[in-house]
Tab-separated table of C-alpha atoms and ligand atoms in Angstrom:
chain	number	residue	atom	x	y	z
A	1	MET	CA	106.629	114.269	108.379
A	2	ASP	CA	108.593	111.042	108.479
A	3	LYS	CA	110.895	109.827	105.655
A	4	TYR	CA	112.876	106.571	105.272
A	5	VAL	CA	116.524	106.695	104.551
A	6	VAL	CA	117.755	103.471	102.884
A	7	ARG	CA	121.434	102.647	102.257
A	8	GLY	CA	121.604	99.991	99.582
A	9	GLY	CA	123.869	97.035	99.231
A	10	ASN	CA	123.135	94.892	102.236
A	11	PRO	CA	121.883	91.367	101.376
A	12	LEU	CA	119.042	90.276	103.668
A	13	PHE	CA	119.348	87.325	106.134
A	14	GLY	CA	117.263	85.961	108.877
A	15	GLU	CA	113.535	85.560	109.629
A	16	VAL	CA	110.504	87.849	109.248
A	17	GLU	CA	107.078	87.396	110.717
A	18	ILE	CA	104.021	88.288	108.602
A	19	GLY	CA	100.985	90.133	110.220
A	20	GLY	CA	97.322	89.768	109.604
A	21	ALA	CA	95.900	90.573	106.106
A	22	LYS	CA	95.231	94.309	105.699
A	23	ASN	CA	92.521	93.994	103.114
A	24	ALA	CA	90.657	91.314	105.265
A	25	ALA	CA	91.094	93.525	108.473
A	26	VAL	CA	89.699	96.630	106.728
A	27	ALA	CA	86.419	94.728	105.945
A	28	ILE	CA	86.228	92.766	109.103
A	29	ILE	CA	86.250	95.913	111.267
A	30	PRO	CA	83.243	97.474	109.535
A	31	ALA	CA	81.433	94.143	109.381
A	32	ALA	CA	81.818	94.011	113.275
A	33	LEU	CA	79.071	96.712	113.239
A	34	MET	CA	76.637	94.105	112.203
A	35	ALA	CA	76.847	92.198	115.490
A	36	ASN	CA	74.960	92.560	118.681
A	37	GLY	CA	77.713	91.468	120.973
A	38	VAL	CA	81.407	91.358	121.218
A	39	CYS	CA	83.660	90.297	118.271
A	40	ARG	CA	87.088	89.072	119.236
A	41	ILE	CA	89.587	89.520	116.373
A	42	GLU	CA	93.044	88.008	116.503
A	43	ASN	CA	95.975	88.647	114.241
A	44	MET	CA	94.963	92.320	113.716
A	45	PRO	CA	97.610	94.003	111.616
A	46	ARG	CA	99.029	96.961	113.434
A	47	ILE	CA	98.746	99.505	110.683
A	48	SER	CA	97.286	102.955	110.458
A	49	ASP	CA	94.394	102.028	108.265
A	50	VAL	CA	93.182	99.629	111.031
A	51	ASP	CA	93.680	102.439	113.668
A	52	LEU	CA	91.545	104.773	111.595
A	53	LEU	CA	88.667	102.343	110.976
A	54	LEU	CA	88.642	101.461	114.787
A	55	SER	CA	88.488	105.070	115.601
A	56	ILE	CA	85.526	105.576	113.264
A	57	LEU	CA	83.688	102.774	114.994
A	58	LYS	CA	84.502	104.277	118.378
A	59	GLN	CA	83.335	107.703	117.345
A	60	MET	CA	80.024	105.974	116.408
A	61	GLY	CA	79.730	104.558	119.994
A	62	ALA	CA	81.478	101.259	119.721
A	63	LYS	CA	83.576	99.925	122.548
A	64	VAL	CA	86.997	98.736	121.291
A	65	ARG	CA	89.422	97.033	123.677
A	66	MET	CA	92.925	95.833	122.887
A	67	VAL	CA	93.402	92.582	124.806
A	68	GLY	CA	96.676	91.506	123.334
A	69	LYS	CA	99.370	92.891	120.951
A	70	THR	CA	97.186	91.905	117.903
A	71	ILE	CA	93.961	90.891	119.644
A	72	PHE	CA	91.018	93.320	119.767
A	73	GLU	CA	87.491	93.108	121.104
A	74	ILE	CA	84.924	95.338	119.328
A	75	ASP	CA	81.419	95.657	120.733
A	76	CYS	CA	79.033	97.628	118.504
A	77	THR	CA	75.867	96.816	120.508
A	78	GLY	CA	75.760	100.383	121.665
A	79	VAL	CA	75.956	101.974	118.167
A	80	LYS	CA	72.498	103.409	117.554
A	81	HIS	CA	72.815	105.437	114.438
A	82	SER	CA	73.870	105.025	110.838
A	83	LYS	CA	76.150	108.039	110.504
A	84	ALA	CA	79.912	107.695	110.436
A	85	PRO	CA	82.391	110.626	110.830
A	86	PHE	CA	82.670	111.956	107.249
A	87	ASP	CA	86.219	113.467	107.643
A	88	LYS	CA	87.613	110.098	108.609
A	89	MET	CA	85.640	108.138	106.042
A	90	ARG	CA	87.084	110.286	103.310
A	91	ARG	CA	90.583	109.339	104.432
A	92	ILE	CA	90.249	105.610	103.783
A	93	ARG	CA	88.961	103.738	100.747
A	94	ALA	CA	87.703	100.736	102.790
A	95	SER	CA	85.208	102.958	104.470
A	96	TYR	CA	82.952	101.880	101.705
A	97	TYR	CA	82.289	98.734	103.802
A	98	LEU	CA	80.368	100.820	106.250
A	99	ILE	CA	77.692	101.329	103.573
A	100	GLY	CA	77.011	97.640	103.547
A	101	SER	CA	77.258	97.012	107.309
A	102	MET	CA	74.988	100.060	108.123
A	103	LEU	CA	72.437	98.953	105.666
A	104	GLY	CA	72.472	95.496	107.082
A	105	ARG	CA	72.233	96.689	110.673
A	106	PHE	CA	70.023	99.694	110.400
A	107	GLY	CA	68.379	99.514	106.914
A	108	ASN	CA	70.025	102.853	105.968
A	109	ALA	CA	73.333	104.564	105.629
A	110	LYS	CA	74.629	108.034	105.261
A	111	THR	CA	78.336	108.040	104.422
A	112	ALA	CA	80.891	110.130	102.771
A	113	MET	CA	82.183	108.813	99.413
A	114	PRO	CA	85.283	106.762	100.275
A	115	GLY	CA	88.445	108.925	99.901
A	116	GLY	CA	90.168	110.171	96.770
A	117	CYS	CA	92.216	107.941	94.611
A	118	ASN	CA	95.845	107.790	93.884
A	119	PHE	CA	96.065	105.380	91.017
A	120	GLY	CA	93.278	106.574	88.661
A	121	VAL	CA	89.554	106.364	88.914
A	122	ARG	CA	88.198	103.925	91.553
A	123	PRO	CA	84.473	103.861	91.077
A	124	ILE	CA	81.898	102.195	93.472
A	125	ASP	CA	79.188	101.691	90.816
A	126	GLN	CA	79.253	97.814	91.320
A	127	HIS	CA	78.668	98.367	95.049
A	128	ILE	CA	75.692	100.588	94.240
A	129	ARG	CA	74.383	98.202	91.669
A	130	GLY	CA	74.390	95.458	94.219
A	131	ILE	CA	72.732	97.158	97.102
A	132	SER	CA	70.157	98.644	94.691
A	133	ALA	CA	69.269	95.194	93.408
A	134	MET	CA	68.623	94.306	97.053
A	135	GLY	CA	65.967	97.005	97.265
A	136	ALA	CA	67.910	99.968	98.577
A	137	GLY	CA	67.285	103.408	97.222
A	138	VAL	CA	70.667	105.008	96.661
A	139	GLU	CA	71.571	108.554	95.892
A	140	VAL	CA	75.218	109.811	95.442
A	141	LYS	CA	75.217	113.580	95.882
A	142	GLY	CA	77.836	116.232	96.938
A	143	GLY	CA	80.386	113.693	98.021
A	144	PHE	CA	77.893	111.712	100.059
A	145	VAL	CA	76.157	108.393	99.652
A	146	TYR	CA	72.628	108.111	100.991
A	147	ALA	CA	71.083	104.632	100.962
A	148	GLU	CA	67.899	103.347	102.468
A	149	ALA	CA	66.358	99.860	102.320
A	150	ASN	CA	62.757	100.158	100.940
A	151	HIS	CA	60.982	98.659	103.818
A	152	GLY	CA	63.655	98.935	106.545
A	153	ARG	CA	65.448	95.759	105.445
A	154	LEU	CA	67.225	94.656	102.352
A	155	ASP	CA	65.862	91.905	100.156
A	156	GLY	CA	67.989	89.003	98.892
A	157	ALA	CA	68.637	89.246	95.114
A	158	ARG	CA	70.659	87.530	92.326
A	159	ILE	CA	73.417	89.867	91.414
A	160	TYR	CA	75.827	89.347	88.451
A	161	MET	CA	78.888	91.603	88.772
A	162	ASP	CA	79.807	93.343	85.527
A	163	LYS	CA	83.362	93.476	86.771
A	164	VAL	CA	85.192	91.273	89.202
A	165	SER	CA	85.433	93.567	92.362
A	166	VAL	CA	86.950	92.633	95.670
A	167	GLY	CA	85.244	95.543	97.374
A	168	ALA	CA	81.769	95.127	95.811
A	169	THR	CA	81.771	91.332	96.500
A	170	MET	CA	82.621	91.849	100.186
A	171	ASN	CA	80.266	94.849	100.563
A	172	ILE	CA	77.321	92.958	99.102
A	173	MET	CA	78.164	89.833	101.167
A	174	ILE	CA	78.198	91.900	104.397
A	175	ALA	CA	74.948	93.695	103.612
A	176	ALA	CA	73.233	90.470	102.537
A	177	THR	CA	73.878	88.601	105.756
A	178	THR	CA	70.780	90.057	107.351
A	179	ALA	CA	68.583	90.554	104.203
A	180	ASN	CA	65.300	88.839	103.692
A	181	GLY	CA	65.922	85.617	101.810
A	182	ARG	CA	68.808	84.471	99.659
A	183	THR	CA	71.438	86.590	97.763
A	184	VAL	CA	73.576	85.067	95.104
A	185	ILE	CA	76.655	86.990	93.789
A	186	GLU	CA	77.776	85.672	90.379
A	187	ASN	CA	81.207	86.576	88.996
A	188	ALA	CA	82.418	87.314	92.478
A	189	ALA	CA	85.894	88.000	93.383
A	190	LYS	CA	87.880	85.003	94.874
A	191	GLU	CA	90.663	86.621	96.777
A	192	PRO	CA	91.640	84.817	100.076
A	193	HIS	CA	90.509	87.789	102.131
A	194	ILE	CA	86.923	87.203	100.777
A	195	VAL	CA	86.948	83.746	102.306
A	196	ASP	CA	88.380	85.178	105.432
A	197	VAL	CA	85.526	87.842	105.749
A	198	ALA	CA	82.951	85.178	104.985
A	199	ASN	CA	84.347	83.018	107.859
A	200	PHE	CA	84.237	86.016	110.206
A	201	LEU	CA	80.536	86.668	109.285
A	202	ASN	CA	79.668	83.038	109.659
A	203	SER	CA	81.318	83.084	113.195
A	204	MET	CA	78.581	85.768	113.976
A	205	GLY	CA	75.812	83.456	112.846
A	206	ALA	CA	75.660	84.478	109.217
A	207	ASP	CA	75.082	81.857	106.509
A	208	VAL	CA	77.524	82.554	103.715
A	209	ARG	CA	78.603	79.819	101.325
A	210	GLY	CA	80.789	79.548	98.357
A	211	ALA	CA	83.289	82.297	99.288
A	212	GLY	CA	86.484	81.760	97.275
A	213	THR	CA	84.481	80.598	94.157
A	214	ASP	CA	82.841	82.831	91.598
A	215	THR	CA	79.358	82.191	93.080
A	216	VAL	CA	78.712	83.326	96.671
A	217	LYS	CA	75.376	82.478	98.263
A	218	ILE	CA	74.138	84.212	101.401
A	219	ASN	CA	71.039	83.081	103.165
A	220	GLY	CA	69.851	86.086	105.231
A	221	VAL	CA	69.397	85.606	109.013
A	222	ALA	CA	67.401	87.731	111.493
A	223	ASP	CA	70.479	89.196	113.192
A	224	LEU	CA	74.078	88.511	113.999
A	225	HIS	CA	75.721	87.875	117.391
A	226	GLY	CA	79.247	88.480	118.589
A	227	GLY	CA	81.907	86.265	116.995
A	228	ALA	CA	85.499	85.288	117.182
A	229	HIS	CA	88.100	85.217	114.325
A	230	CYS	CA	91.736	84.995	113.580
A	231	ILE	CA	92.707	87.042	110.472
A	232	ILE	CA	94.627	85.222	107.784
A	233	PRO	CA	98.276	86.251	107.166
A	234	ASP	CA	98.819	89.111	104.666
A	235	GLN	CA	99.639	87.663	101.169
A	236	ILE	CA	100.981	91.133	99.958
A	237	GLU	CA	103.064	91.792	103.020
A	238	ALA	CA	104.701	88.449	102.536
A	239	GLY	CA	105.133	88.924	98.794
A	240	THR	CA	106.696	92.282	99.460
A	241	TYR	CA	109.436	90.652	101.624
A	242	MET	CA	109.882	87.965	98.958
A	243	ALA	CA	110.426	90.706	96.452
A	244	ALA	CA	112.813	92.412	98.768
A	245	VAL	CA	115.073	89.360	99.113
A	246	ALA	CA	114.875	88.933	95.320
A	247	ALA	CA	116.142	92.417	94.901
A	248	ALA	CA	118.822	92.622	97.614
A	249	GLY	CA	119.877	89.019	97.612
A	250	GLY	CA	120.292	86.887	100.616
A	251	GLU	CA	118.201	84.294	102.328
A	252	VAL	CA	115.183	84.928	104.526
A	253	LEU	CA	112.569	82.636	106.166
A	254	ILE	CA	109.231	84.364	105.869
A	255	LYS	CA	107.011	82.989	108.731
A	256	ASN	CA	103.218	82.948	109.435
A	257	VAL	CA	102.129	82.683	105.791
A	258	ILE	CA	99.809	80.428	103.881
A	259	PRO	CA	102.105	79.178	101.016
A	260	LYS	CA	99.209	78.374	98.707
A	261	HIS	CA	98.346	82.129	98.674
A	262	LEU	CA	101.781	82.894	97.465
A	263	ASP	CA	101.937	80.381	94.641
A	264	CYS	CA	101.925	82.797	91.729
A	265	ILE	CA	104.302	85.120	93.393
A	266	ALA	CA	106.704	82.093	94.123
A	267	ALA	CA	106.307	80.945	90.581
A	268	LYS	CA	107.409	84.277	89.139
A	269	LEU	CA	110.332	84.522	91.331
A	270	ARG	CA	111.529	80.997	90.441
A	271	GLU	CA	111.194	82.017	86.823
A	272	MET	CA	113.533	84.888	87.646
A	273	GLY	CA	116.099	82.511	89.155
A	274	VAL	CA	115.187	82.912	92.814
A	275	GLU	CA	115.161	79.764	95.064
A	276	ILE	CA	111.957	79.160	97.041
A	277	LYS	CA	111.223	76.413	99.494
A	278	GLU	CA	107.751	75.975	100.905
A	279	TYR	CA	107.023	74.646	104.370
A	280	GLU	CA	103.642	74.314	106.202
A	281	ASP	CA	103.339	77.861	107.304
A	282	SER	CA	106.576	79.566	106.107
A	283	ILE	CA	108.513	80.066	102.975
A	284	LEU	CA	112.282	80.350	102.396
A	285	VAL	CA	113.478	82.770	99.836
A	286	LYS	CA	117.117	82.564	98.657
A	287	ARG	CA	118.700	84.628	95.803
A	288	THR	CA	122.397	84.086	95.058
A	289	ARG	CA	122.388	84.367	91.250
A	290	PRO	CA	121.779	87.403	88.961
A	291	LEU	CA	118.067	87.844	88.182
A	292	ARG	CA	116.465	86.755	84.877
A	293	ARG	CA	113.861	88.806	82.969
A	294	ALA	CA	110.100	87.943	83.249
A	295	ASN	CA	106.876	89.005	81.891
A	296	ILE	CA	103.923	89.680	84.388
A	297	LYS	CA	100.323	90.223	83.860
A	298	THR	CA	98.244	91.184	86.859
A	299	LEU	CA	94.842	89.609	87.267
A	300	PRO	CA	92.160	88.987	89.915
A	301	TYR	CA	93.003	85.993	92.281
A	302	PRO	CA	94.402	83.429	91.554
A	303	GLY	CA	96.290	85.567	88.992
A	304	PHE	CA	99.285	87.662	89.925
A	305	PRO	CA	98.143	90.346	92.323
A	306	THR	CA	98.084	93.967	91.223
A	307	ASP	CA	99.158	94.861	94.746
A	308	MET	CA	102.572	93.269	94.042
A	309	GLN	CA	102.975	94.962	90.682
A	310	PRO	CA	105.130	97.994	91.765
A	311	GLN	CA	107.415	95.828	93.921
A	312	PHE	CA	108.110	93.445	91.048
A	313	CYS	CA	108.724	96.393	88.687
A	314	ALA	CA	111.436	97.525	91.163
A	315	VAL	CA	112.949	93.991	91.198
A	316	LEU	CA	112.916	93.630	87.383
A	317	CYS	CA	114.840	96.860	87.015
A	318	MET	CA	117.996	94.766	87.867
A	319	ALA	CA	117.050	91.725	85.894
A	320	SER	CA	118.964	90.809	82.742
A	321	GLY	CA	117.060	91.669	79.588
A	322	THR	CA	113.729	93.263	78.910
A	323	SER	CA	110.695	92.580	81.054
A	324	VAL	CA	107.087	93.475	80.284
A	325	ILE	CA	104.465	94.189	82.888
A	326	THR	CA	100.732	94.352	81.852
A	327	GLU	CA	98.384	95.772	84.436
A	328	GLY	CA	95.104	93.899	84.176
A	329	VAL	CA	93.064	95.361	87.197
A	330	TRP	CA	93.743	99.192	87.381
A	331	ASP	CA	93.655	101.735	84.544
A	332	ASN	CA	96.523	103.636	85.973
A	333	ARG	CA	99.051	102.084	88.342
A	334	TYR	CA	102.331	103.338	87.036
A	335	ARG	CA	102.661	106.773	88.644
A	336	TYR	CA	105.563	105.495	90.602
A	337	VAL	CA	107.634	104.754	87.452
A	338	ASN	CA	108.848	108.355	87.346
A	339	GLU	CA	110.145	107.952	90.796
A	340	LEU	CA	112.091	104.702	89.838
A	341	LYS	CA	113.479	106.560	86.868
A	342	LYS	CA	115.083	109.177	89.310
A	343	MET	CA	117.123	106.180	90.421
A	344	GLY	CA	118.172	105.390	86.925
A	345	ALA	CA	115.588	102.731	85.936
A	346	GLN	CA	114.954	102.318	82.306
A	347	ILE	CA	111.222	101.935	82.144
A	348	GLN	CA	108.629	102.922	79.517
A	349	ALA	CA	105.136	102.948	80.840
A	350	ASP	CA	102.153	103.550	78.507
A	351	GLY	CA	98.596	102.784	79.473
A	352	LYS	CA	98.448	99.349	80.928
A	353	THR	CA	101.954	98.344	79.927
A	354	ALA	CA	105.435	98.958	81.279
A	355	VAL	CA	108.511	97.802	79.558
A	356	ILE	CA	111.489	97.457	81.739
A	357	GLU	CA	115.144	97.286	80.354
A	358	GLY	CA	117.277	95.624	83.073
A	359	ILE	CA	120.364	97.544	84.231
A	360	GLU	CA	123.368	96.754	86.381
A	361	SER	CA	122.324	98.678	89.265
A	362	LEU	CA	120.032	101.633	90.449
A	363	THR	CA	121.420	104.678	92.088
A	364	GLY	CA	120.063	106.095	95.328
A	365	ALA	CA	118.022	109.300	94.995
A	366	PRO	CA	115.318	111.269	96.831
A	367	VAL	CA	111.933	109.690	95.780
A	368	ALA	CA	108.323	109.880	97.019
A	369	ALA	CA	105.939	106.988	97.889
A	370	CYS	CA	102.921	107.726	95.509
A	371	ASP	CA	100.731	105.083	97.252
A	372	LEU	CA	101.081	102.200	99.609
A	373	ARG	CA	102.497	99.567	97.288
A	374	ALA	CA	104.527	102.215	95.289
A	375	GLY	CA	106.084	103.309	98.498
A	376	ALA	CA	107.154	99.580	99.255
A	377	ALA	CA	108.645	99.464	95.663
A	378	MET	CA	110.749	102.583	96.429
A	379	VAL	CA	112.160	100.862	99.590
A	380	ILE	CA	112.928	97.681	97.688
A	381	ALA	CA	114.707	99.715	95.011
A	382	GLY	CA	116.591	101.590	97.709
A	383	LEU	CA	117.710	98.296	99.338
A	384	CYS	CA	119.636	97.119	96.195
A	385	ALA	CA	120.539	100.682	94.778
A	386	ARG	CA	124.045	102.067	95.112
A	387	GLY	CA	124.193	104.839	97.675
A	388	THR	CA	121.345	106.430	99.647
A	389	THR	CA	117.585	106.589	98.840
A	390	GLU	CA	115.341	108.979	100.731
A	391	VAL	CA	111.755	107.899	100.548
A	392	GLU	CA	109.159	110.711	101.322
A	393	ASP	CA	105.398	110.447	102.094
A	394	VAL	CA	105.841	107.211	103.968
A	395	SER	CA	102.502	107.653	105.779
A	396	TYR	CA	101.211	105.746	102.753
A	397	ILE	CA	103.455	102.789	103.535
A	398	GLU	CA	102.501	102.828	107.196
A	399	ARG	CA	98.700	102.485	106.199
A	400	GLY	CA	99.367	99.034	105.194
A	401	TYR	CA	102.798	97.586	106.334
A	402	GLU	CA	103.178	96.655	109.972
A	403	ASP	CA	106.485	97.943	111.427
A	404	PHE	CA	108.018	97.945	107.909
A	405	VAL	CA	111.280	99.489	108.958
A	406	GLY	CA	111.715	97.425	112.135
A	407	LYS	CA	111.075	94.145	110.239
A	408	LEU	CA	113.593	95.094	107.397
A	409	LYS	CA	116.232	96.100	109.984
A	410	CYS	CA	115.897	92.647	111.691
A	411	ILE	CA	116.809	90.997	108.435
A	412	GLY	CA	119.890	93.239	107.923
A	413	ALA	CA	118.555	96.194	105.877
A	414	ASP	CA	120.204	99.524	106.422
A	415	ILE	CA	117.048	101.671	106.817
A	416	ALA	CA	116.121	104.509	109.265
A	417	VAL	CA	113.126	106.722	109.986
A	418	ILE	CA	113.925	110.487	109.942
A	419	THR	CA	111.295	112.783	111.350
A	420	GLU	CA	111.179	116.216	109.914
A	421	PRO	CA	108.990	119.169	111.050
A	422	ASP	CA	105.398	119.025	109.432
A	423	GLU	CA	104.707	121.092	106.432
A	424	PRO	CA	101.207	122.314	105.879
A	425	LYS	CA	99.028	119.477	104.612
A	426	SER	CA	97.938	119.524	101.063
A	427	THR	CA	94.657	117.795	99.992
A	428	ASP	CA	96.638	115.552	97.857
A	429	LYS	CA	98.440	114.011	100.821
A	430	GLU	CA	95.067	113.116	102.293
A	431	ALA	CA	94.478	110.820	99.227
A	432	ILE	CA	93.872	107.237	99.750
A	433	ALA	CA	95.885	104.065	99.732
A	434	GLY	CA	94.033	100.771	100.458
B	1	EPZ	C1	90.822	96.176	96.671
B	1	EPZ	O1	90.371	97.438	96.153
B	1	EPZ	C2	92.123	96.418	97.510
B	1	EPZ	N1	91.737	97.425	98.535
B	1	EPZ	C3	93.204	96.910	96.589
B	1	EPZ	O2	94.338	96.960	97.371
B	1	EPZ	C4	93.375	96.031	95.440
B	1	EPZ	O3	94.252	96.610	94.576
B	1	EPZ	C5	92.159	95.658	94.730
B	1	EPZ	O4	91.191	95.264	95.728
B	1	EPZ	C6	92.279	94.538	93.692
B	1	EPZ	O5	92.743	93.437	94.259
B	1	EPZ	C7	91.052	96.934	99.616
B	1	EPZ	O6	90.741	95.870	99.840
B	1	EPZ	C8	90.763	98.133	100.670
B	1	EPZ	P1	88.177	96.306	93.143
B	1	EPZ	P2	88.930	97.543	95.596
B	1	EPZ	O7	86.775	96.749	93.527
B	1	EPZ	O8	88.035	96.621	96.275
B	1	EPZ	C9	86.863	98.223	88.992
B	1	EPZ	C10	96.376	97.884	98.249
B	1	EPZ	O9	97.312	98.259	97.843
B	1	EPZ	N2	85.646	98.602	89.738
B	1	EPZ	O10	88.547	94.816	93.203
B	1	EPZ	O11	88.569	99.000	95.597
B	1	EPZ	C11	88.052	99.052	89.473
B	1	EPZ	O12	88.164	100.328	88.938
B	1	EPZ	C12	95.021	98.147	97.701
B	1	EPZ	O13	96.286	97.143	99.354
B	1	EPZ	C13	84.616	99.181	89.121
B	1	EPZ	O14	84.639	99.350	87.852
B	1	EPZ	O15	89.217	97.047	94.107
B	1	EPZ	C14	89.238	98.083	89.242
B	1	EPZ	O16	89.554	98.256	87.819
B	1	EPZ	C15	95.053	99.157	96.595
B	1	EPZ	N3	83.458	99.410	89.735
B	1	EPZ	C16	88.602	96.717	89.332
B	1	EPZ	O17	87.218	96.846	89.279
B	1	EPZ	C17	83.273	99.171	91.167
B	1	EPZ	O18	82.266	99.473	91.675
B	1	EPZ	C18	88.919	95.992	90.596
B	1	EPZ	O19	88.663	96.886	91.774
B	1	EPZ	C19	84.424	98.574	91.820
B	1	EPZ	C20	85.544	98.315	91.099
């Protein structure tokens, strides 16, 4: 069991390179199952969620080859059955994309329900509604999902999403690529990783149009061949380093980003008194003055991302005055607030709202990473706290941040990994990030 030990007080200086987008990669890997042929994927983030999904495909008979530090070739031609290893599926939320890709490739899927949840209820009813509309019989029973296309192949359909869902949009998009006829998804999510997954599918011969708008149209094709794709930079990883500089102070050039994807994060930081300069594929963040308060409401893209909410809460703990965060995507994403309170934070969280009274400084304390982004928030809090912060349960952080400790050290953070002997695993620790 690893923990991070963070000694606060160092401002951050230098350059940091952002990896491929986690939430694109975790859909692209299952989507590779749709191809007869080799898929070459570049800029793959080196995170444990990616390793787990690759190992699921390998166990199903895929050949996976690492051909460069972040370049992988996946060949699923040899996968002959629509059953994924249930124990691994339960450990990762994004395993739900295997439902869409197995249905698209084999006309049926037997999967475990994607893993438990760590910030409230995370239903998949919109995914099921979508594939049912495309003619699949779906049964959810005893922790499993059984789905079968009526006549061996899905039919195109017009689907109006009741709720804007990233996962359901991508799952339906993947399944629809080989359906009979045209599928139209209305009220689709518009996140950059949806465009990225659509581009990957199109590189395999799919005909997906309109990704990135609220109407995605997919004209089904007979089958998909191998493809090649370079994953976009991770918007949330970049935003997390922006938040870290805002909290700790200093000046850092964040490289390999698409500045447009960071617009709302940059706008909020400017409002808080942080200087931001955008270049073609990098962004400079500089904080020399005290932080000003701000209000934040999280929303689907292009709104402020929910996956940046905990990190900004940590930053706002040190801003002058009272800030209010309203969570507009998830029902319960404030479990981490109790951990920040251990460091002296003045936060009242109730339902979807958190009210933060800015204080002079946080104080280091032993805290836990309740989930991936909450874990990042604890590290950010530790970077600017007085004294030492020990962050436990860092396996959550490692699901989604590539070499978090190494990258922070390179920009001057005092952070180290300590390995302690394993304790018996509790079921709760198996719960899911992503
Ligand atoms: C994705 O989760 C991301 N995970 C999450 O990132 C992210 O927080 C979320 O999108 C929103 O941006 C992955 O991509 C693996 P949703 P997803 O379906 O797809 C409700 C991180 O930290 N809903 O867009 O599961 C749901 O309850 C993670 O990187 C339904 O009601 O999220 C929520 O309120 C955490 N029925 C809202 O929609 C459904 O069938 C948005 O969820 C599906 C979702």
